[in-house]
XYZ file of C-alpha atoms in Angstrom:
493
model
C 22.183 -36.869 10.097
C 20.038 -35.806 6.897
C 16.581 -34.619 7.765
C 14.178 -37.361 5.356
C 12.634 -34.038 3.757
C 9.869 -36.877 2.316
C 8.966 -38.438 5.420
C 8.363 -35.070 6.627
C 6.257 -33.679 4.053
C 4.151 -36.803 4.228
C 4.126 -36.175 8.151
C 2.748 -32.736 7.567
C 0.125 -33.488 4.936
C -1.544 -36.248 7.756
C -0.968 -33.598 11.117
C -2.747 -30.811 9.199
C -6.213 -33.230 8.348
C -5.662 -34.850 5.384
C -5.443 -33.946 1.434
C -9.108 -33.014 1.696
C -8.606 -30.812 4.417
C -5.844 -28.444 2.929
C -7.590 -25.636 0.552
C -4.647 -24.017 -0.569
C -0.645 -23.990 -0.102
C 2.043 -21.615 -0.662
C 4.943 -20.348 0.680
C 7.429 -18.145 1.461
C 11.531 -17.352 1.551
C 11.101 -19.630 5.124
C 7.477 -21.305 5.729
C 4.835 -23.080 4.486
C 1.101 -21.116 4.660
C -1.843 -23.198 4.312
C -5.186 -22.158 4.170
C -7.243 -25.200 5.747
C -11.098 -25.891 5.306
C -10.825 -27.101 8.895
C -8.369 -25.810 11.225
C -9.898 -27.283 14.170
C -8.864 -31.092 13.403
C -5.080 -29.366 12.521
C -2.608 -31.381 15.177
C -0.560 -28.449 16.080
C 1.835 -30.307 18.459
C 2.408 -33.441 16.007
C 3.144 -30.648 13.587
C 5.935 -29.364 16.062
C 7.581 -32.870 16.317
C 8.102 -33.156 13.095
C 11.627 -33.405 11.940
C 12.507 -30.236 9.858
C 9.617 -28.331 11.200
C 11.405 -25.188 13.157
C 7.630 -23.934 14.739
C 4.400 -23.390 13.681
C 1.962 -20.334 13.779
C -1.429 -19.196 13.049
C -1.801 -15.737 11.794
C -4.392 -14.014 9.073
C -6.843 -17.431 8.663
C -3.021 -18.988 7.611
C -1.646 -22.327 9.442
C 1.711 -21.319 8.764
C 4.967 -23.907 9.631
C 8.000 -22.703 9.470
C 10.925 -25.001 7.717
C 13.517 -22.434 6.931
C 16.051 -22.818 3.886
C 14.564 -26.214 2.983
C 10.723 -24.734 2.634
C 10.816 -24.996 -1.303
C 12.005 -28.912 -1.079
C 8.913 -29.315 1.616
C 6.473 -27.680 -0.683
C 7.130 -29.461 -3.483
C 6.758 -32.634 -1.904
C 3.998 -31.817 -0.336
C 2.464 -30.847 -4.029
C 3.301 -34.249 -5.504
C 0.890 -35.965 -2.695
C -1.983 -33.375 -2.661
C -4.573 -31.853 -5.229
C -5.121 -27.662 -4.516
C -5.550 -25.333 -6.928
C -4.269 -22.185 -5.137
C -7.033 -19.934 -6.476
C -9.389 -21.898 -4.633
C -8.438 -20.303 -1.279
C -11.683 -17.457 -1.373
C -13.544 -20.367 -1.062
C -12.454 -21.426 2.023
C -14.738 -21.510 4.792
C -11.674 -19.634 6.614
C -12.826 -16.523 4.545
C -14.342 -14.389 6.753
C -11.476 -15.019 9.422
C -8.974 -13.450 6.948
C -9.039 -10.056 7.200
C -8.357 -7.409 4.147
C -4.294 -6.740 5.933
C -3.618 -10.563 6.206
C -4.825 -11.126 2.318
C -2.660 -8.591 1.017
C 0.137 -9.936 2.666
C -0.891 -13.190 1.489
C -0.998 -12.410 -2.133
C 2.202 -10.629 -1.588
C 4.168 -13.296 -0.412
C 2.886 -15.715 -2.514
C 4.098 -13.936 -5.948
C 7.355 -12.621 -4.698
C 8.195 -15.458 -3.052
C 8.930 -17.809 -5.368
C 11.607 -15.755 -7.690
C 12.904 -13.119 -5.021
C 15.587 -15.725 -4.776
C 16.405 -14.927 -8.681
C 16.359 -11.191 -8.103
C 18.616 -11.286 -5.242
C 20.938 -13.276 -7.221
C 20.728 -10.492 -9.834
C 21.494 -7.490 -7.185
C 24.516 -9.302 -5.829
C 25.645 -9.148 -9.160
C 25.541 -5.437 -9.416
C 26.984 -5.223 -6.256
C 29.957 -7.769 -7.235
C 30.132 -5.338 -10.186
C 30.715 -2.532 -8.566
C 33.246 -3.615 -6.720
C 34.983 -5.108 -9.408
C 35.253 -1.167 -11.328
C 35.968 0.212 -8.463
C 39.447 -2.173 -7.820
C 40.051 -1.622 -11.140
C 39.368 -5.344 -12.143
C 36.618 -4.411 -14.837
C 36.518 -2.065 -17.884
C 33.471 -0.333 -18.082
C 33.767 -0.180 -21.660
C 34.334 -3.839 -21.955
C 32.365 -6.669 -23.565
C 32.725 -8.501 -20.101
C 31.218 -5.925 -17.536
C 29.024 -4.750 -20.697
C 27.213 -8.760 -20.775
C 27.718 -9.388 -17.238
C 25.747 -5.617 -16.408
C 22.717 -6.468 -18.658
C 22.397 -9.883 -17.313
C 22.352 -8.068 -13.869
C 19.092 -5.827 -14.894
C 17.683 -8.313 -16.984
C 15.619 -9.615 -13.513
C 14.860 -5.986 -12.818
C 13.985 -4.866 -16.500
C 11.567 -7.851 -17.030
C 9.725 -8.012 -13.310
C 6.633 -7.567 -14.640
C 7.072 -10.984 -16.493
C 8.194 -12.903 -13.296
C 5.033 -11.163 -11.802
C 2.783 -12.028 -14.138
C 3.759 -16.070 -13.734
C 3.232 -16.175 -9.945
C 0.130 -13.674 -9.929
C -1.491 -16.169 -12.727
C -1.325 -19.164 -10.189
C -2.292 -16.861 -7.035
C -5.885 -15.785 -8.857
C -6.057 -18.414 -11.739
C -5.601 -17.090 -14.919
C -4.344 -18.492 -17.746
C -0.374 -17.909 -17.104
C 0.306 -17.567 -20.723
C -2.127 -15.126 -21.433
C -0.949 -13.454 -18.399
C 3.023 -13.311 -19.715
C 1.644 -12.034 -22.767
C 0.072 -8.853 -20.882
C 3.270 -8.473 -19.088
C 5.453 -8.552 -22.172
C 3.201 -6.231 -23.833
C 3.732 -3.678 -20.896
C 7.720 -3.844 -21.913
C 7.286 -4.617 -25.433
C 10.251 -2.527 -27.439
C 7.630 -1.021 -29.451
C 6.173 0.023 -26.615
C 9.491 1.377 -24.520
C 9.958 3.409 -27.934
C 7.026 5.342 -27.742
C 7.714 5.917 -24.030
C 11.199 7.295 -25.268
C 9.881 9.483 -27.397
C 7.507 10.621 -25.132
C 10.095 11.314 -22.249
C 12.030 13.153 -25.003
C 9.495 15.265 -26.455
C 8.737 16.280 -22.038
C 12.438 17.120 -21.866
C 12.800 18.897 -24.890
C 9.596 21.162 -23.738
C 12.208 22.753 -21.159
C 14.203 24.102 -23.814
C 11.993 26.499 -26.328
C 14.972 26.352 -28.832
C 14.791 22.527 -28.815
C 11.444 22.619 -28.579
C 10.631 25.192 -31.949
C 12.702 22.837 -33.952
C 10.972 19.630 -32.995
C 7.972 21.418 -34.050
C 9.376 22.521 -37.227
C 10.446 19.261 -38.144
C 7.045 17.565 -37.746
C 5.812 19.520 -40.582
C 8.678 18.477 -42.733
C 8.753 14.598 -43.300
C 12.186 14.418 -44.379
C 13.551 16.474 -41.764
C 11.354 14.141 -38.809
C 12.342 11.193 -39.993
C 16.522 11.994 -40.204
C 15.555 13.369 -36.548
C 13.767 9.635 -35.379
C 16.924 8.301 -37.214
C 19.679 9.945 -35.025
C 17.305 9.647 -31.898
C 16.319 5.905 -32.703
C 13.202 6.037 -31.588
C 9.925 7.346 -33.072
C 9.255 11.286 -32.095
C 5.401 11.138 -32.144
C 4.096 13.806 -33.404
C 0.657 13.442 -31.716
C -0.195 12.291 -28.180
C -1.016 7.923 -27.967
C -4.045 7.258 -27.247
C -6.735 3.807 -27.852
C -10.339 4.344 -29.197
C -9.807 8.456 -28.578
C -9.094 7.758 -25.048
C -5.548 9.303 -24.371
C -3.073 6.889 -22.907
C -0.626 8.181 -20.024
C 2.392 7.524 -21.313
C 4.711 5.364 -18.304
C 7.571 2.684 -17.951
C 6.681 -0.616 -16.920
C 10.019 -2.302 -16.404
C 9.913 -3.235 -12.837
C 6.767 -1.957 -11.822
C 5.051 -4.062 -9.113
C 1.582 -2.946 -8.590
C 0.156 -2.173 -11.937
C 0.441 -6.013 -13.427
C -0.524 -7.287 -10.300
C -4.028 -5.161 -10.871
C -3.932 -6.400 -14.553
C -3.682 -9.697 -13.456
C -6.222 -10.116 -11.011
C -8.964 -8.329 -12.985
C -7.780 -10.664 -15.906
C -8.942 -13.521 -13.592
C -11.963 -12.427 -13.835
C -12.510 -11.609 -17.283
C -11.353 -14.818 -18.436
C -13.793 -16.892 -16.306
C -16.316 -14.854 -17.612
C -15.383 -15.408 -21.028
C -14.980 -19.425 -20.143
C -18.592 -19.026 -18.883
C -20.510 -17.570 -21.709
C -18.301 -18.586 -25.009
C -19.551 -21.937 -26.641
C -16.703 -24.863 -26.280
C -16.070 -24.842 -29.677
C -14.155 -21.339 -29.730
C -13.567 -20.995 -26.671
C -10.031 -22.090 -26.599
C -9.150 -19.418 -28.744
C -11.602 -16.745 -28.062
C -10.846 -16.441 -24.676
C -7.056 -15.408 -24.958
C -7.952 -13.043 -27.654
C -10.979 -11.245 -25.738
C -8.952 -10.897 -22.683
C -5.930 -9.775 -24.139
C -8.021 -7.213 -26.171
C -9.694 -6.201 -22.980
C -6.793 -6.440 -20.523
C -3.835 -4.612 -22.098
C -5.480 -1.470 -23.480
C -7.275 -1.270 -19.845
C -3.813 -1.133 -18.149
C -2.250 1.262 -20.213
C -5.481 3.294 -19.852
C -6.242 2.623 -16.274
C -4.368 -0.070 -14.251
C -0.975 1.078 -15.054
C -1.720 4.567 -14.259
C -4.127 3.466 -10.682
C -1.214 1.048 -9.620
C 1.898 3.035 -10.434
C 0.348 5.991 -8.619
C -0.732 3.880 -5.535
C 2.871 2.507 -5.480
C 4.278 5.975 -5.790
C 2.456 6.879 -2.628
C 3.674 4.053 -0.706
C 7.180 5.041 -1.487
C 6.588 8.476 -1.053
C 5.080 7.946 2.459
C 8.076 6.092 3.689
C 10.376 8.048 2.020
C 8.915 11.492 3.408
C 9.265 9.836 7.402
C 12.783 8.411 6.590
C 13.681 12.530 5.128
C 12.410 13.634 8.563
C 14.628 11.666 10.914
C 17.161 9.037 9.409
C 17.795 8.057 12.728
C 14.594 7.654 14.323
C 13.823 5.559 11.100
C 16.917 3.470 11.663
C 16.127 2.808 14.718
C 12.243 1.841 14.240
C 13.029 -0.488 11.496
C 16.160 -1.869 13.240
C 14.036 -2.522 16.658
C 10.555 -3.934 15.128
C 11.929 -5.861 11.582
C 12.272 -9.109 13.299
C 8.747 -8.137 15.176
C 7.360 -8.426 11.423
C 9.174 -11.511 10.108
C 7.506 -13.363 13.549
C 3.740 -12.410 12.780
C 4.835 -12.998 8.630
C 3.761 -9.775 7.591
C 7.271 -8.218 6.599
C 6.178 -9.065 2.876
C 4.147 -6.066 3.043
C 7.462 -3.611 2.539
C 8.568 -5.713 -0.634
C 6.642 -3.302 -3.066
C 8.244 -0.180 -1.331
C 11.871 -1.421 -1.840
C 11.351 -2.228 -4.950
C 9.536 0.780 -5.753
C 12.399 2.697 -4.560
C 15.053 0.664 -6.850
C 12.560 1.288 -9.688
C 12.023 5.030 -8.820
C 15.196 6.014 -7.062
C 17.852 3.504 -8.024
C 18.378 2.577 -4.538
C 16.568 1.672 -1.315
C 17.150 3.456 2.285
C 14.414 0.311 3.851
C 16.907 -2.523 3.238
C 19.886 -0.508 4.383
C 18.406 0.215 7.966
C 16.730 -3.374 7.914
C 20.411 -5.039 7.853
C 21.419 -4.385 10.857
C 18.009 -6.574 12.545
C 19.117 -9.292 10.679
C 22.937 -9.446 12.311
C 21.654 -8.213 15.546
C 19.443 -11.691 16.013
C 21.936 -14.028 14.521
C 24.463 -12.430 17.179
C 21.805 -13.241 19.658
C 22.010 -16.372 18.456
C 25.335 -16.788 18.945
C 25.087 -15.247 22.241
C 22.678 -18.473 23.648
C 25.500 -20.254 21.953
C 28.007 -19.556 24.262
C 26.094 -18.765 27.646
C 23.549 -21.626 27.919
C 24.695 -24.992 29.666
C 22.387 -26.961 27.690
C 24.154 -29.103 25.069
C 20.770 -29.471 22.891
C 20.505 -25.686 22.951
C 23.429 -25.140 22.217
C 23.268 -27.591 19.128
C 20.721 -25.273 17.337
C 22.000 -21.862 18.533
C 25.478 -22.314 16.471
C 24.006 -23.385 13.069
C 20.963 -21.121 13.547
C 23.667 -17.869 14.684
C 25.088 -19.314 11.368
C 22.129 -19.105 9.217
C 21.112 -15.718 10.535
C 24.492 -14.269 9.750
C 23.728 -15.298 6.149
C 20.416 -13.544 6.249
C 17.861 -16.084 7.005
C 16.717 -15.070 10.840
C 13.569 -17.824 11.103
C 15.797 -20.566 12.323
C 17.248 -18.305 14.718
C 14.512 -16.732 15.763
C 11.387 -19.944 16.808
C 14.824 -21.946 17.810
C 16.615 -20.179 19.766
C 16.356 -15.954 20.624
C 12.644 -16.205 20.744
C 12.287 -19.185 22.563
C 14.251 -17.903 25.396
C 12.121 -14.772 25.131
C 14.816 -12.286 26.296
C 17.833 -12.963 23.672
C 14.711 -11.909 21.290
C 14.470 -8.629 23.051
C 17.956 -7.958 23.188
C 18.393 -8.697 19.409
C 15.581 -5.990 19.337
C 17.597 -3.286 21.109
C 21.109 -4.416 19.296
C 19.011 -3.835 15.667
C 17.404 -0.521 16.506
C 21.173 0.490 17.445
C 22.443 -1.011 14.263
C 19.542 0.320 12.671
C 20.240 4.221 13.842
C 23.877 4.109 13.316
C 22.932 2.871 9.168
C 20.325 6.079 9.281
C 22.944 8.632 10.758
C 25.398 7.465 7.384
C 22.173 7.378 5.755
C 23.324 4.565 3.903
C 21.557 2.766 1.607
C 21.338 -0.615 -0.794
C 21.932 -0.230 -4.655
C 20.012 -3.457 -5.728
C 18.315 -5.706 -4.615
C 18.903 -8.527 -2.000
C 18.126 -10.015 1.425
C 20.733 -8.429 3.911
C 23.346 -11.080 5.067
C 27.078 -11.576 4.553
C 26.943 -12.794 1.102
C 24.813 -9.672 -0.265
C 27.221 -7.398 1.199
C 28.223 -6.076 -2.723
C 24.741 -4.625 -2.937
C 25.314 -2.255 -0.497
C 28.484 -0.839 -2.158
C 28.723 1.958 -4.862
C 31.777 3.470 -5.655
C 31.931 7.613 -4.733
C 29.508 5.974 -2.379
C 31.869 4.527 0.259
C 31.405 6.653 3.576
C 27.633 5.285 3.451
C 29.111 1.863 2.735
C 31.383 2.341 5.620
C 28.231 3.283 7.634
C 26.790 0.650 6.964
C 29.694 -2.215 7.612
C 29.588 0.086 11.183
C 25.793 -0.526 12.027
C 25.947 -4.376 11.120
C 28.921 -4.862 13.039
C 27.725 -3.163 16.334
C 24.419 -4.496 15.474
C 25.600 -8.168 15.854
C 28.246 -7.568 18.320
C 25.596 -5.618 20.524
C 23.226 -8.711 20.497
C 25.842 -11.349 21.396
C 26.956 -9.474 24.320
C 23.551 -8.048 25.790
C 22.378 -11.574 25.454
C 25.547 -13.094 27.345
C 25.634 -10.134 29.864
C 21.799 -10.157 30.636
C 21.331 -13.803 30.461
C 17.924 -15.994 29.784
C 16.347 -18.286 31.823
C 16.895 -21.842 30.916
C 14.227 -24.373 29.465
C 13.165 -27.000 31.739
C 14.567 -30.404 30.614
C-alpha cells in the first residue's frame, strides 16, 4: 500500500508544535532537520508513528526525522503548509545549544544536499563512459563521447554556480546576485587569464621558452600571433584590482571559497538594504555588493578558502599515504557511525576537493564497502529473524542499502537490533581494508551503491577496480553471515 506522503507531512508539521513553532527546515540525501523555537512541546513518539517516518533524532540543536528516499517529497509538502525563511535559524532560541561542529555540518548539508543528486548523476556518467572506451563501444574522437563527456563535467565545471543557489537560501542573500558572483569566478574571460597565467608558470621552467616569451612582449606583432596560436591572452604584467595583486586560481569546482563569498555577501547586502533610501535601493544594492563581493574573493576569499580546503585534503590525504589499510579499515568500521549522528556531511568538501585537485577520491573508495556491509546486515535479519514484521522491512531496507541509501537499513533494522549494527561495523572495516590494500579509488563523483559502480572504473586502472569489486563483495557477504552466525536478540512483540 502507498504511504499518503501528504497526510504525513501534515502529521509532522502538528507532532513537531505547530507552523509557529518550526524556525527553520532543511534537509538532507535521507532526513528532514528542523530547527524548532521550542523543542520541548516536540511529540517525539507521535513523530515515530507516523507513516513514512523511519526514526527520529536529536543531534546539534537539530530535531532531525528520518524519511529516507522520499525526504524531498516530505519537505516539499511540508513547505507548501508552513512559512520559514531558512536564514532565520541564528535566531532561534536553540542558538546557544548548537555548537560551532553541529553548524558547520548544518550549513554543509543543507547546500550539498539538494543537487548532490545531480552531481552523482554526472559521475555515473563518466564512469558509464569509461566503460564504454574501454569495450570499445565509444570513439574517443567522436561527436558522441565528445557531447556526452562535456555534459559529464558540466556539473563539476560549474559547482560553484549550484553552490552559490543553495548557499543564497542557507544565509539569505539575494540568489541572483549570488549566481552572478559564482559565474564571475568561472567567467571565460576569467579562465583565460588563469590560462595564461598557468602558461607563463610553466614556461618559467624552461629558460629557452621563457627568453622568447619575454622577447615577444616587447614586440606587439610577435605577442599577439603568440596569444593567437595559444588562444588565450599571455599577460604581460601580473592581474591585479586597485594595485592590489590578485592570486591568480581556478574556480571550477571549488567548494569553500564561494561558500565564504556567499556568506559575507549576506551580510553586505543587508547592510546595503539598511542604509540605501527605497528609491535606489533595488538597484544599488546588487551593484554595491557585486562591486564589493567579487574583487574581495579573487583578492581574499578565493585564496583563504581554497587554501583551507587544500589543508583538509592534504590532512586526509597525508594519513591515508601512511597506512592504506589502517585507513580502509577506520573509514570502513566508523562511516555508518557518522551517517547515525548526521555528521558524515562533514567529508563532502574533502572528496570533492580531491576530484577537483587530484581527479579522483581514495575517501569514497574505502567508504563503499560500509555501505554493502550494512545492507548485507540487513539482509542477514532478513533471513534469521522469526518475526514476519521484521522481516517485512529487513528485505526492502537490505534492498535499499545495496543501492546506496543505508538510513532505512540502518533505524529499521541493523541498528535496532543493536548487534547486526555492530557486525555491519566489523564486515565494513574488512571491506574497507581490503579497498585500501588495492588502494583503489573513485574517478567521479557518486554515492557508493550498485548503480554507481562505473565511477569506480578507469581503464589501465582495473586491478584497483578489481580491488574494489573484492572489498564490497566480502564487505556485504561478511555482514550477512556474522549477523546470521552471531544472531540478535528479538524485539518483544
Amino acid at each position: 500500500m502507498a504511504i499518503n506522503y501528504t497526510k504525513s507531512a501534515k502529521e509532522i508539521i502538528k507532532a513537531v508544535g505547530g507552523d509557529e513553532n518550526i524556525n527553520s527546515l532543511t534537509h538532507c540525501a535521507t532526513r528532514l532537520r528542523f530547527i524548532l523555537n521550542d523543542d520541548k512541546i516536540v511529540n517525539k513518539d507521535e513523530v515515530n508513528k507516523i507513516e513514512g517516518v523511519i526514526t527520529t533524532m536529536e543531534a546539534g540543536g537539530q530535531f532531525q526525522v528520518v524519511i529516507g528516499n522520499h525526504v524531498k517529497d516530505v519537505y516539499e509538502l511540508i513547505m507548501q503548509d508552513i512559512k520559514v525563511d531558512d536564514s532565520k535559524a541564528s535566531n532561534s532560541n536553540n542558538k546557544n545549544k548548537v555548537g560551532v561542529f553541529s553548524r558547520i555540518i548544518d550549513v554543509i548539508s543543507s547546500i550539498f544536499a539538494p543537487f548532490l543528486y545531480t552531481l552523482a548523476a554526472c559521475g555515473i556518467l563518466q564512469g558509464l563512459l569509461g566503460v564504454m572506451v574501454a569495450l570499445g563501444w565509444l570513439d574517443t574522437a567522436g561527436g558522441t563521447y565528445r557531447i556526452l563527456n562535456f555534459v559529464s563535467w558540466t556539473g563539476f565545471t560549474f559547482l560553484p554556480v549550484l553552490i552559490a543557489i543553495t548557499a543564497a537560501k542557507k544565509f539569505g542573500a539575494n540568489i541572483y546576485v549570488a549566481v552572478v558572483t559564482a559565474c564571475a569566478l568561472v567567467n571565460p574571460d576569467f579562465m583565460k587569464m588563469f590560462a595564461a597565467n598557468d602558461f607563463l608558470n610553466n614556461a618559467s621552467a624552461d629558460p629557452k621558452v621563457q627568453s622568447m616569451i619575454t622577447q615577444a612582449t616587447n614586440n606587439p606583432d610577435t605577442m599577439k600571433l603568440i596569444n593567437d596560436v595559444l588562444g588565450i591572452p599571455v599577460l604581460s604584467q601580473p592581474l591585479d584590482f586597485l594595485g592590489l595583486p590578485i592570486k591568480m586560481l581556478s574556480y571550477t569546482s571549488s567548494v569553500i571559497p564561494i561558500i565564504l563569498a556567499i556568506w559575507i555577501l549576506s551580510y553586505v547586502q543587508r547592510f546595503f538594504e539598511r542604509i540605501l533610501p527605497s528609491v535606489i535601493r533595488n538597484l544599488f544594492t546588487p551593484l554595491l555588493s557585486l562591486v564589493i563581493i567579487v574583487p574581495m574573493t579573487l583578492l581574499v576569499f578565493g585564496p583563504v578558502g581554497s587554501t583551507i580546503g587544500g589543508a583538509i585534503g592534504d590532512v586526509y590525504n597525508f594519513l591515508y599515504g601512511l597506512s592504506p589499510i589502517i585507513a580502509g579499515a577506520i573509514v570502513g568500521g566508523f562511516w555508518e557511525v557518522l551517517v547515525i549522528f548526521g555528521v558524515h556531511w562533514g567529508i563532502t568538501p574533502v572528496t570533492v576537493g580531491n576530484y577537483a585537485s587530484l581527479g579522483y577520491d581514495t575517501f569514497t573508495a574505502l567508504q563503499a564497502s560500509a555501505v554493502f556491509a550494512q545492507a548485507g546486515a540487513a539482509l542477514g535479519v532478513f533471513f534469521k529473524s522469526r518475526d514476519s514484521a521484521m522481516r517485512g522491512v529487513a528485505l526492502p531496507a537490505a534492498i535499499t542499502g545495496f543501492f546506496g541509501i543505508t538510513e532505512p537499513a540502518i533505524y529499521g533494522v541493523t541498528l535496532r537490533l543493536k548487534t547486526p549494527f555492530i557486525m555491519g561495523c566489523i564486515a565494513g572495516a574488512v571491506g574497507g581494508a581490503i579497498s585500501g590494500a588495492f588502494r583503489s579509488v573513485s574517478w567521479a563523483y557518486n554515492m557508493p551503491g550498485i548503480a554507481t559502480l562505473p565511477a569506480f572504473f578507469k581503464s589501465g586502472h582495473a586491478t584497483e577496480f578489481i580491488g574494489l569489486l573484492i572489498s564490497i563483495v566480502v564487505a556485504f557477504v561478511l555482514g550477512l553471515v556474522l549477523t546470521y552466525v552471531v544472531g540478535f536478540k528479538e524485539e518483544a512483540k
